Short mmCIF file of C-alpha atoms and ligand atoms in Angstrom, two decimals:
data_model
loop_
_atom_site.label_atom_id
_atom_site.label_comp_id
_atom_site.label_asym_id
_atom_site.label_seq_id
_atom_site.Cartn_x
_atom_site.Cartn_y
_atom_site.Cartn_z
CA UNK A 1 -62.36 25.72 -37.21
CA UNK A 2 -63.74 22.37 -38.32
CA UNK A 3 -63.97 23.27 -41.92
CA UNK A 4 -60.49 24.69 -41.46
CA UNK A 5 -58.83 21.56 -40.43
CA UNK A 6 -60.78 19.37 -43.07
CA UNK A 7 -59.25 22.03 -45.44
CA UNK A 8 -55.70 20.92 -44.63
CA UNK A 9 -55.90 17.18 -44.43
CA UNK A 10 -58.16 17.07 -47.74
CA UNK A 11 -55.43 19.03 -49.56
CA UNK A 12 -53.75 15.77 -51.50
CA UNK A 13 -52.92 13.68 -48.69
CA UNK A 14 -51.00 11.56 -50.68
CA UNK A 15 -48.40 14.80 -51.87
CA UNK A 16 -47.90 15.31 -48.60
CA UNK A 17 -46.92 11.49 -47.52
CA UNK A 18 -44.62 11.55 -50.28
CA UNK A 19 -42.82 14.55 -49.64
CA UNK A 20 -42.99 13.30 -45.96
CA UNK A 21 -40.93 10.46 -47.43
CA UNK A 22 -38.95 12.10 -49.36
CA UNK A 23 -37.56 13.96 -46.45
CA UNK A 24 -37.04 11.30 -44.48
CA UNK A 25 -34.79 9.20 -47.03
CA UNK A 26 -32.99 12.33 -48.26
CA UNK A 27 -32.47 13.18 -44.44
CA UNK A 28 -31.10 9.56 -43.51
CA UNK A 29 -28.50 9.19 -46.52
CA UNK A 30 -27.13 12.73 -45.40
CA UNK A 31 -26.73 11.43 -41.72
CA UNK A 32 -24.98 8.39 -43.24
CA UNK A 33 -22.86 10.70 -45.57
CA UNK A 34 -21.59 13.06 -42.85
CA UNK A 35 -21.35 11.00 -39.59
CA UNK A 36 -18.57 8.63 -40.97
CA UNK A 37 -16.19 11.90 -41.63
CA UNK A 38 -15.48 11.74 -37.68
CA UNK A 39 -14.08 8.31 -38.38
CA UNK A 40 -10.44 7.59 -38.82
CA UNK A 41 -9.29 7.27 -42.32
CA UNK A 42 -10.38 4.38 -43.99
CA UNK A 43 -6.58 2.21 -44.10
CA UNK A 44 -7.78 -1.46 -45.17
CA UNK A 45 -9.75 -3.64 -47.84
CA UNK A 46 -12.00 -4.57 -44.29
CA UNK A 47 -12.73 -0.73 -43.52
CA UNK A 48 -14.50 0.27 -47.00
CA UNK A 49 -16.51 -3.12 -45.90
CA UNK A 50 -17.69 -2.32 -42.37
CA UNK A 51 -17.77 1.67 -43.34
CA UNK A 52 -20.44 0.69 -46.28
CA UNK A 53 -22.12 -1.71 -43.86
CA UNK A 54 -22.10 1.26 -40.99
CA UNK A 55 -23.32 3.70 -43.52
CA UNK A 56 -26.61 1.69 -44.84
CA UNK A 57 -27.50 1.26 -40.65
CA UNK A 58 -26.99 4.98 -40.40
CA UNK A 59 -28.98 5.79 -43.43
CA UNK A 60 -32.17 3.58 -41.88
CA UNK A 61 -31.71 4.59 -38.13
CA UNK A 62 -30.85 8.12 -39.23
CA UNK A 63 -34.58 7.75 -41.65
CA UNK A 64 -36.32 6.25 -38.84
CA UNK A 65 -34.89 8.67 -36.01
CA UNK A 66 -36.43 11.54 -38.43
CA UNK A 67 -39.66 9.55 -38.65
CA UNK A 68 -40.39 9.39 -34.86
CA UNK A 69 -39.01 12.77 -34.30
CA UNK A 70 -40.49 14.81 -36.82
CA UNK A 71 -44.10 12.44 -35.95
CA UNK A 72 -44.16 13.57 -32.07
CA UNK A 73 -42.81 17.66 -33.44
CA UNK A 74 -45.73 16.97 -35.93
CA UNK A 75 -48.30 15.83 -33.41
CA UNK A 76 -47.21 18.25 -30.55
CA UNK A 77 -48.05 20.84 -32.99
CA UNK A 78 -51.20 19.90 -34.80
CA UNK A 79 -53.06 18.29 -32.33
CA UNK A 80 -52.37 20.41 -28.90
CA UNK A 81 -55.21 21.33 -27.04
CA UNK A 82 -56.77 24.37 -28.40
CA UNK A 83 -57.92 27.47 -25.68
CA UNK A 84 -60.77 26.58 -24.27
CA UNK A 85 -60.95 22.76 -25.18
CA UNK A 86 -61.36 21.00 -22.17
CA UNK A 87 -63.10 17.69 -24.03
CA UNK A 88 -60.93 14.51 -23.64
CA UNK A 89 -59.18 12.93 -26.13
CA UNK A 90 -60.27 10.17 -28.72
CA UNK A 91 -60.58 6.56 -27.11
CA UNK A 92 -57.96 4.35 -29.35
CA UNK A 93 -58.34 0.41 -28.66
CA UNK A 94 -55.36 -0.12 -31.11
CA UNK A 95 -55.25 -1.11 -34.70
CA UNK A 96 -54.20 -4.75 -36.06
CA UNK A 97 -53.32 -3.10 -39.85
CA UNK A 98 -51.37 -0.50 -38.15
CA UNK A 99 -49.16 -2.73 -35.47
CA UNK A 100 -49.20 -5.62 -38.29
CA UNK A 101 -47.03 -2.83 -40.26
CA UNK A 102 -44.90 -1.81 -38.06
CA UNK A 103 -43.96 -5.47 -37.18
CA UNK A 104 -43.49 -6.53 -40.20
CA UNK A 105 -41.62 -3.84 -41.75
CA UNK A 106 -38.65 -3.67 -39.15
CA UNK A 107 -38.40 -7.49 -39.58
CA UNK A 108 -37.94 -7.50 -43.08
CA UNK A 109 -34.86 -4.35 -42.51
CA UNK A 110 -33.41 -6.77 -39.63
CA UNK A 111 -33.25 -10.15 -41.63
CA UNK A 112 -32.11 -8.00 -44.58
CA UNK A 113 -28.79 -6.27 -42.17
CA UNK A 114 -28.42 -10.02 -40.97
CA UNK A 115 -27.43 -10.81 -44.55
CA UNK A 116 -25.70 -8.26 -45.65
CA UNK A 117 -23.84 -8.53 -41.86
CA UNK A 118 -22.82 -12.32 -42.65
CA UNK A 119 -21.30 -11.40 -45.99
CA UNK A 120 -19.11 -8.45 -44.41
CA UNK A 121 -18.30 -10.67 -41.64
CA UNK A 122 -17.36 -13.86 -43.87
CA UNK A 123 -15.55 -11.76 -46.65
CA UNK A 124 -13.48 -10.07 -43.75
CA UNK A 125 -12.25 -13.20 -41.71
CA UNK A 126 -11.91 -15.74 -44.06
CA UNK A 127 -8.54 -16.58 -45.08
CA UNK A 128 -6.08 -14.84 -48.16
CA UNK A 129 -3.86 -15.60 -50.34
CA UNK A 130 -0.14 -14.95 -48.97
CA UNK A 131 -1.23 -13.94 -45.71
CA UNK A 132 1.90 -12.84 -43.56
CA UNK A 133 1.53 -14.26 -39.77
CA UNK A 134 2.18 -12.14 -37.08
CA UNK A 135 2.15 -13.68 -33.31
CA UNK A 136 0.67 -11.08 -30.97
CA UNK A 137 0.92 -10.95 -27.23
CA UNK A 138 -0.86 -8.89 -24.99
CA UNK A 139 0.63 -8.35 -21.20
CA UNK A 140 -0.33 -5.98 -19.22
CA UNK A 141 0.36 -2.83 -20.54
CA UNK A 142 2.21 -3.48 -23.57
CA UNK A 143 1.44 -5.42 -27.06
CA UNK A 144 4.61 -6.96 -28.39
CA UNK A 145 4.89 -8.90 -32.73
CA UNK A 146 6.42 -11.48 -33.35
CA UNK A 147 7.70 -12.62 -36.86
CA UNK A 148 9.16 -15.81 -37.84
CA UNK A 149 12.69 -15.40 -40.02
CA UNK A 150 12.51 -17.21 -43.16
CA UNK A 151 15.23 -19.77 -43.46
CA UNK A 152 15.88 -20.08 -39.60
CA UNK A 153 13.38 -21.73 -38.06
CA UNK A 154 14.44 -21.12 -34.05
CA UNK A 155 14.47 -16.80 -34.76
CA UNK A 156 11.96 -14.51 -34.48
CA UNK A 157 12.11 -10.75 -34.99
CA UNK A 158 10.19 -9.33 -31.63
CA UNK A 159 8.89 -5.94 -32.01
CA UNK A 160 6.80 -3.19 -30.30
CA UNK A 161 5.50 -1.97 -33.35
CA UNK A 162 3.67 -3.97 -36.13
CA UNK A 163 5.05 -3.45 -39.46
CA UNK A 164 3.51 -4.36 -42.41
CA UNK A 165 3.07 -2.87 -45.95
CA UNK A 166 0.64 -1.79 -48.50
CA UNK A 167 -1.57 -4.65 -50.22
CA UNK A 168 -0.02 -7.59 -47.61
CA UNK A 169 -2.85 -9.31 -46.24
CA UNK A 170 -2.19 -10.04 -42.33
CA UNK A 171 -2.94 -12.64 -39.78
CA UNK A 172 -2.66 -11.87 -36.31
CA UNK A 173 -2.52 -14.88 -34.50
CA UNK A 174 -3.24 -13.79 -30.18
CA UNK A 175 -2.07 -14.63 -26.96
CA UNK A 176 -2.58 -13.28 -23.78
CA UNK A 177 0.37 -13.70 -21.30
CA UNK A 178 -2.25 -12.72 -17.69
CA UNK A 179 -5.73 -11.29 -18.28
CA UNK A 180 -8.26 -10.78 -21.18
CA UNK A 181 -7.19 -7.86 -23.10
CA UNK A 182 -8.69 -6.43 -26.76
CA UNK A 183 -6.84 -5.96 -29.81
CA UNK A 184 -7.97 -3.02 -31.75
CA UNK A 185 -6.85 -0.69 -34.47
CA UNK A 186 -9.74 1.79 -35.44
CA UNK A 187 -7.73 2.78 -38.91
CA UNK A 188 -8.32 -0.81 -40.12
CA UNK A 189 -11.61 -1.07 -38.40
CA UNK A 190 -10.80 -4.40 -36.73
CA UNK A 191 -10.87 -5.87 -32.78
CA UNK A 192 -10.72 -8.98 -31.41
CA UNK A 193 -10.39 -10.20 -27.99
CA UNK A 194 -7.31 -12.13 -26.89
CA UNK A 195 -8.58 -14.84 -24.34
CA UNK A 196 -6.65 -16.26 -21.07
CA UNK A 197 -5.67 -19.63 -22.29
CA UNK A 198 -6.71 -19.55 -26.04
CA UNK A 199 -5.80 -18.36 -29.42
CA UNK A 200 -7.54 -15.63 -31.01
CA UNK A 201 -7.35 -14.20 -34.57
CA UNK A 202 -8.42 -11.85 -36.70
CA UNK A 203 -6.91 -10.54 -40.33
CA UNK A 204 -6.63 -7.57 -42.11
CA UNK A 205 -5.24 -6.02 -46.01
CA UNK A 206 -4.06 -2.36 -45.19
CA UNK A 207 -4.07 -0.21 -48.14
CA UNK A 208 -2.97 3.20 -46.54
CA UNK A 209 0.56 3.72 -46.28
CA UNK A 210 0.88 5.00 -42.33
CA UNK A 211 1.32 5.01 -39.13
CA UNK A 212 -1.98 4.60 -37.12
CA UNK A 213 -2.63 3.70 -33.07
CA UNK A 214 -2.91 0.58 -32.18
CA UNK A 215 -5.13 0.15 -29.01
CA UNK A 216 -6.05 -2.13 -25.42
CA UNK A 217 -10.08 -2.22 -26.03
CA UNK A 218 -11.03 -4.23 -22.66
CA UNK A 219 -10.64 -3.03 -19.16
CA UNK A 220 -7.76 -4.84 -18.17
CA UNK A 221 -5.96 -3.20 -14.90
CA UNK A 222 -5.10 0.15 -14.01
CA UNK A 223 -2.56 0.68 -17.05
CA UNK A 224 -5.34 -0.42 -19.59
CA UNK A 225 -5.67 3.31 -20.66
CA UNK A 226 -1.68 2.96 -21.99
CA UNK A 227 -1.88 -0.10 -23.41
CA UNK A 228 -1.20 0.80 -26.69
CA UNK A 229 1.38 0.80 -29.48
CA UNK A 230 1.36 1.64 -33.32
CA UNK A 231 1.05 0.39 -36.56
CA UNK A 232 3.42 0.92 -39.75
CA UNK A 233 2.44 0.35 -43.12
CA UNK A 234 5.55 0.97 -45.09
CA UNK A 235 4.37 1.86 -48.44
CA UNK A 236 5.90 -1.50 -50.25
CA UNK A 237 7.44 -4.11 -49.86
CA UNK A 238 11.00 -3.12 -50.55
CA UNK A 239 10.82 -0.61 -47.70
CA UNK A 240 9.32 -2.88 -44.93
CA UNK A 241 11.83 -5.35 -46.13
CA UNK A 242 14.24 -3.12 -45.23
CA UNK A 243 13.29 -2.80 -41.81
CA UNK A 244 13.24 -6.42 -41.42
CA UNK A 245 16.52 -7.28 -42.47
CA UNK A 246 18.51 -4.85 -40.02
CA UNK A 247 16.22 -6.39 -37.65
CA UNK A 248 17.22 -9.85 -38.63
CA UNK A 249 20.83 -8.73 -38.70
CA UNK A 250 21.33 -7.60 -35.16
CA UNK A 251 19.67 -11.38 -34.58
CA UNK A 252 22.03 -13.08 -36.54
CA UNK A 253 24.96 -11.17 -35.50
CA UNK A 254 24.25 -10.22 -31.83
CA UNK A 255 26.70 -7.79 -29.51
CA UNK A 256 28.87 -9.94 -28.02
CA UNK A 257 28.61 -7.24 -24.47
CA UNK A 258 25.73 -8.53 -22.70
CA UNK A 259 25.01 -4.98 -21.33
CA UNK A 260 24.59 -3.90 -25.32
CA UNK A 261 22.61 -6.72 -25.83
CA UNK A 262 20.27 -6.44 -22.97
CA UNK A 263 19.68 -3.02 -23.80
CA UNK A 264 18.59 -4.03 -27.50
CA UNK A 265 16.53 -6.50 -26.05
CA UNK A 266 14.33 -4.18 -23.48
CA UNK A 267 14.36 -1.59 -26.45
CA UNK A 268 12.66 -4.17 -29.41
CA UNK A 269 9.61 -4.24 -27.06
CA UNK A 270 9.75 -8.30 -27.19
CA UNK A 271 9.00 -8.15 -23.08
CA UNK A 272 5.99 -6.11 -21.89
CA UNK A 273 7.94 -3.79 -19.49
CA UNK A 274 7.30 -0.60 -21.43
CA UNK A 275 3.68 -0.66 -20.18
CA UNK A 276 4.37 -0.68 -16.65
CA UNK A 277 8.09 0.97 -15.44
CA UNK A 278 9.35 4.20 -16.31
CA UNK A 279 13.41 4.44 -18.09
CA UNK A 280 13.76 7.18 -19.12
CA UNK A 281 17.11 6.31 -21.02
CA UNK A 282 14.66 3.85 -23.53
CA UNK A 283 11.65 5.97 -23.58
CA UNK A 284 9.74 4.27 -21.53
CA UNK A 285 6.79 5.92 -19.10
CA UNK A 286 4.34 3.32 -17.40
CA UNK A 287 3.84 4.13 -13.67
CA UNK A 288 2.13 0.39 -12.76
CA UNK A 289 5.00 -0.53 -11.79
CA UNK A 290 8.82 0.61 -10.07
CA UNK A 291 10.56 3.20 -11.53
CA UNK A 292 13.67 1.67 -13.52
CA UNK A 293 15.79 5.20 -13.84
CA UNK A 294 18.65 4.40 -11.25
CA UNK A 295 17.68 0.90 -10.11
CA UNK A 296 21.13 -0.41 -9.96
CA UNK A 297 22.11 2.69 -7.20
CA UNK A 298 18.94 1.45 -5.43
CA UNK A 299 19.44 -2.38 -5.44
CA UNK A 300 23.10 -1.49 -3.71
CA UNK A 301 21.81 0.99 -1.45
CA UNK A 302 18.84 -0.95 -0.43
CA UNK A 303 18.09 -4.22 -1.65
CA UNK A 304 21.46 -5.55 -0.92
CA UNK A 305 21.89 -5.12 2.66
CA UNK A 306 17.77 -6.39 2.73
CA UNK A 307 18.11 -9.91 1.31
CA UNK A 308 21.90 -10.77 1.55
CA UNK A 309 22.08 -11.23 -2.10
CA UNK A 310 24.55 -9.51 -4.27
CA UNK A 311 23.53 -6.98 -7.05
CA UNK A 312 23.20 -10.02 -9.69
CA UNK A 313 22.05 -12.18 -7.64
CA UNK A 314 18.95 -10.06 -6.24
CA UNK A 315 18.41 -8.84 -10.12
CA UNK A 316 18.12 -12.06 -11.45
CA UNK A 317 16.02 -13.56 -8.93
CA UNK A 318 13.51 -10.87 -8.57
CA UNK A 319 13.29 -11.02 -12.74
CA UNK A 320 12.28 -14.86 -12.29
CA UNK A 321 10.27 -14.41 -9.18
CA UNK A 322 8.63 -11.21 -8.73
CA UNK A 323 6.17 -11.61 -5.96
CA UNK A 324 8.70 -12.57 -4.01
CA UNK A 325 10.71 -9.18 -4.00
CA UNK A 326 7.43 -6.60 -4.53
CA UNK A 327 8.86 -3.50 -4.22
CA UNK A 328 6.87 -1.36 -1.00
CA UNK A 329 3.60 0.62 -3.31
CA UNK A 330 2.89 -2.03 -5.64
CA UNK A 331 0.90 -4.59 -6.61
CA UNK A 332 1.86 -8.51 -7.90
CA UNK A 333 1.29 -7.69 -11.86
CA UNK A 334 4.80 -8.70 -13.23
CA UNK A 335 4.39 -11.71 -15.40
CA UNK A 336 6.27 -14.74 -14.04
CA UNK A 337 8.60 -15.27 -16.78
CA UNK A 338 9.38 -18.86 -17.59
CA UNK A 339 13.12 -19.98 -17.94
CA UNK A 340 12.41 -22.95 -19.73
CA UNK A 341 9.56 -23.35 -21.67
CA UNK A 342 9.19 -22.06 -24.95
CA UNK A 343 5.69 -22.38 -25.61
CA UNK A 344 4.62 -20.22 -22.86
CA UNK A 345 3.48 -16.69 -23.04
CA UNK A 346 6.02 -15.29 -21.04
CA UNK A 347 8.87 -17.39 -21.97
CA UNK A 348 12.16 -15.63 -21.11
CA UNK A 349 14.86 -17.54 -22.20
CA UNK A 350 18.29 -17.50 -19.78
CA UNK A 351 20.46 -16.24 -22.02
CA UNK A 352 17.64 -12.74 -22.41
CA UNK A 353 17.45 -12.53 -17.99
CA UNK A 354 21.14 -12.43 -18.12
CA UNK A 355 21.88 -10.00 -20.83
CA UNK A 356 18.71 -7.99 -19.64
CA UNK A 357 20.23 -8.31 -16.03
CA UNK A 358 23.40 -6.83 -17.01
CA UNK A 359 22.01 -3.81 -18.72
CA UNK A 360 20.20 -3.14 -15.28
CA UNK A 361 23.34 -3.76 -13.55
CA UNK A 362 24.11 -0.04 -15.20
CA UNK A 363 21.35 2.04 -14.37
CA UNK A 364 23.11 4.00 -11.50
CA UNK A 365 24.34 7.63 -11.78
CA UNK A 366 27.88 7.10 -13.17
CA UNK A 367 26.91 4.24 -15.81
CA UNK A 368 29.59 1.64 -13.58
CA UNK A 369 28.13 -1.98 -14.57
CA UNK A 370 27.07 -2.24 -10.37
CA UNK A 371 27.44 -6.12 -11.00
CA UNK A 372 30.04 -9.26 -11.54
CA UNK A 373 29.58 -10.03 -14.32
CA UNK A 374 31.01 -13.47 -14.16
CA UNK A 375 29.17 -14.48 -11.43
CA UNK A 376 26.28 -13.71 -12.92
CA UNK A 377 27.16 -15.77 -16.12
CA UNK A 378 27.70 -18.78 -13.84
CA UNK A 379 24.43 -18.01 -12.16
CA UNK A 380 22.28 -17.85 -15.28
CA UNK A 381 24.07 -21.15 -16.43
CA UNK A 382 22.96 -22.65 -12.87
CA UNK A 383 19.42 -22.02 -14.26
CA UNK A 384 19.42 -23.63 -17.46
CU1 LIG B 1 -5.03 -4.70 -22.09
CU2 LIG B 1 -6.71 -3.16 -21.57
#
């Protein structure tokens, strides 16, 4: 048996290393050929930067993963304990050249990644030329863009989707209106967190024409799991132009019905309420909070004869202050929105509450507008 096994190992040791190797690279560039195809499609300059980056770490874990593996299959095999061996095994005190290797070698691969890391990480967040600046805010559940309007400095086009177009490098510029949240959009390979009380960033170039998820990536209450909204990247210019001049339109000429207007306004996503009440009527389907599908029936019935307010009244308060009305079932999570401060997070200016307020006004059965609406107008004015 002895002559047998010197046999083996004298038969070119060296062939058999390097067809060891050769296995082992061939087997780690297919694992970092084949795993990315799982990925979403590749949709921006930074996602051919951190799927090459991902791809070389796949290729050297996916090499050394076969290493180790196919070294204990290798060992398992060739040196079990043969039938009737009951000797012990060889008494290793370790070996300096061999530990000196395997020290050095993985250092060398990590300071090498660091590089390469630094160079995808400085290439993908520094700034570009032309960047369009969008203002993100994150509330729970809902994300909600804002654009400035060339030429008129006090409008901005509020959306619930993020448009943008082929080859238009972007800066998202963050803000969280209540907890920590994540802004992530796997297409372009980007996320960055969007701090309570800071600003965050983070830029991207799409160069897929789509429409791709746009995701909540940190645990941040129990409607984290909808958090989410979606990305358009209109093909050119001319088309996503298009869509932001009937948006800047309906801005410049607004409905002069305040229950038309207060619908537009819940419907452009510009307030996070999408994430957390259900109306049907708008397409919205959160659950965090109070149904919205026949609220005005329900303030009359209810709310009414409860606080002594009338239907306007009660709205427009409870908008302002909503942990002072919490509705039986759930939880303080409405933002406060402020009245009159425009650099806050969850600024609601008046004139919004009272349009919004008499939209609500006809959520009942019949479609009746439930409220005065003159009153309220000399309410909201009260608050200004
Ligand atoms: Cu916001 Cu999770």
């Amino acid at each position: 048996m002895d002559a047998e096994r010197s046999n083996t190992t004298n038969s070119s040791p060296v062939l058999w290393i390097i067809a060891a190797f050769a296995l082992l690279i061939l087997g780690g560039l297919l694992i970092a050929e084949t795993a990315p195809l799982i990925l979403p499609p590749e949709a921006s300059a930074e996602a051919q930067q951190v799927d090459n980056l991902f791809k070389i770490l796949l290729a050297i874990g996916g090499a050394i993963f076969l290493l180790v593996q196919g070294a204990l299959v290798f060992s398992v095999i060739r040196f079990r304990a043969r039938p009737g061996d009951k000797s012990d095994g060889v008494a290793l005190h370790g070996n300096a050249t061999l530990e000196f290797v395997w020290t050095a070698i993985p250092a060398v691969i990590v300071l090498i990644l660091s590089i390469i890391s630094f160079q995808v990480w400085v290439s993908t967040t520094s700034a570009k030329d032309n960047e369009m600046v969008v203002n993100v805010t994150g509330a729970r559940f809902t994300w909600s863009f804002s654009y400035a309007v060339p030429d008129h400095e006090n409008l901005k086009v509020n959306s619930s989707t993020l448009h943008t177009y082929v080859g238009q490098s972007l800066k998202m510029v963050m803000q969280s209106a209540d907890v920590n949240h994540a802004f992530y959009i796997p297409a372009m390979r980007i996320k960055q967190d969007l701090l309570v009380g800071r600003t965050t960033e983070i830029r991207f170039t799409p160069t897929l024409a789509g429409d791709y998820p746009v995701f909540c990536a940190e645990l941040c209450g129990s409607g984290h799991g909808s958090m989410r909204a979606r990305i358009v990247v209109h093909p050119d210019e001319a088309t996503y132009l298009s869509w932001f001049d009937d948006e800047v339109n309906v801005l410049l000429n607004p409905p002069a019905d305040p229950v038309v207007r207060g619908q537009q306004i819940l419907s452009s996503g510009q307030y996070p309420c999408a994430g957390c009440h259900t109306l049907t009527e708008l397409g919205w389907t959160g659950v965090t909070g109070p149904n919205q599908n026949g609220l005005a029936d329900r303030v009359v019935k209810t709310r009414v004869a409860a606080t002594g307010l009338t239907p306007e009244e009660y709205l427009l308060h409870s908008l302002y202050h909503p942990s002072e009305y919490l509705v039986p079932g759930f939880g303080n999570l409405m933002p406060q929105f402020q009245a009159n401060d425009p650099n806050a997070p969850s600024y609601m200016p008046v004139e919004d509450m009272e349009a919004i307020v008499a939209y609500l006004c006809t959520l009942e059965a019949s479609g009746e507008n439930v409220c005065n609406l003159d009153n309220l107008q000399s309410l909201a004015s009260q608050l200004k």
